[in-house]
Amino acid sequence: MTTPQFKQLRQSYGFDEVAIVPGDVTVNPDQTKTDLKIGKVNLAIPFIASAMDGVTDVNFAIAMSKLGGLAVLNLDGVQVRYDNPDDVLISISKASAEEVTALMQKVYSAPIKDNLIGERVRAIKKAGGIAAVSSVPANTKKFAPLAVEAGADIFVVQATVVSARHVSKSQKGLVFAELCKSLPIPVVVGNCVSYSACLELMKTGVSGILVGVGPGAACTSRTVLGVGVPQITATIDCAAAREEFRRESGKYVPIITDGGFRNGGDICKAFAAGADGVMLGSIFAQAKESPGRGYHWGMATPHASLPRGTRIKVGTSASLEQILMGPSHRTDGTQNLVGALKTCMGVCGARTIADMQEAELVIAPSI
């Protein structure tokens, strides 16, 4: 007698469980292109720094722009709560492990100052940087017009899990289709990990999707909430949604794999799984320019009632330019990320990121 099944389990894969098959043809890495387009914004390299207070401030966003990438400023964080956020960041870096979560809950309870949103955006723009800003859905309708007025180039709506259909007691919540029509700049939303959720979000008119729930080193959503999909499988499923949406509409919406990266190899695997770009936190938190002073924490770490994250010590390893472009004197794959990607593209015979998405992945044996 066969026992009826209540649920069907599906095998899924993370970065450690797959490898990339080299191509039959190889390409000189110098002849590869790694550009990423989000709406009308063109990036020379497909690397985005996460909207985390230990990673991105005004100066880091400017530095990232000059190197061809993008950094997203958190409009729910200390940069818009304090006139001198550096003082707060120093106190967080000096707090003991036992004290830090309570300290951050107190720090992040300070009110957001609307005028600082415009000040931070204008400071990035004045220095010639690309100004990308992020907000949780609850604050988006208020913050987005302020950011646009100040000259923001990209607006990111980000939460642990975002869907096109949200049920709440609010009389009229955030409607992505209306938001995209009302803003003259690209709207990127996240995070999601499934084909169906990604496809529905694309149909609202967004210009990019962030893929990943709880994979990052500073996030404990998978531990606290039990939700998430390993990043290779999540990226493949969302890439399938992107291709279906392109078939239906003729529009291409890039997907950006967000979180869980430990080295250049993980990044290369994300592109082989279908990513158009990657968003990094802990690796960029190691840069000399990052405001966390060798520490990194997630956006949900200081949650008032249910903290989902922890402050982790990542250390300070090199300048941002060295982490991205090299030269590297390390063997752990955390530096010269662009070089690692271009070299992997070369051995896979991929001239572009689109070619890299066609690379074959295989299940890797346990080491």
Coordinates of N, CA, C and O in Angstrom, one line a residue, residues 29 40-41 115 129 158 223 351 367:
P29 N 39.3 37.5 -21.4 CA 38.5 38.2 -20.5 C 38.4 39.7 -20.8 O 37.4 40.4 -20.5
K40 N 16.7 53.4 -17.4 CA 17.6 54.2 -18.3 C 18.9 54.4 -17.7 O 19.8 55.1 -18.2
V41 N 19.2 53.7 -16.5 CA 20.5 53.9 -15.8 C 21.4 52.7 -16.3 O 21.1 51.6 -16.2
N115 N 14.0 66.1 5.9 CA 14.9 67.0 5.2 C 16.2 66.3 4.8 O 16.9 66.7 3.9
G129 N 27.7 61.2 -8.5 CA 27.3 59.8 -8.3 C 25.9 59.5 -8.8 O 25.1 60.4 -9.0
Q158 N 12.1 47.7 -0.6 CA 12.7 46.5 -0.2 C 12.1 46.1 1.2 O 12.0 46.9 2.1
T223 N 16.4 31.5 10.0 CA 16.4 30.9 11.3 C 15.2 31.3 12.1 O 14.5 30.5 12.7
R351 N 30.8 36.2 -23.9 CA 31.2 37.6 -24.1 C 30.4 38.6 -23.3 O 30.8 39.7 -23.1
I367 N 32.5 18.4 -0.6 CA 33.9 18.4 -0.4 C 34.3 18.0 1.0 O 33.7 18.5 1.9

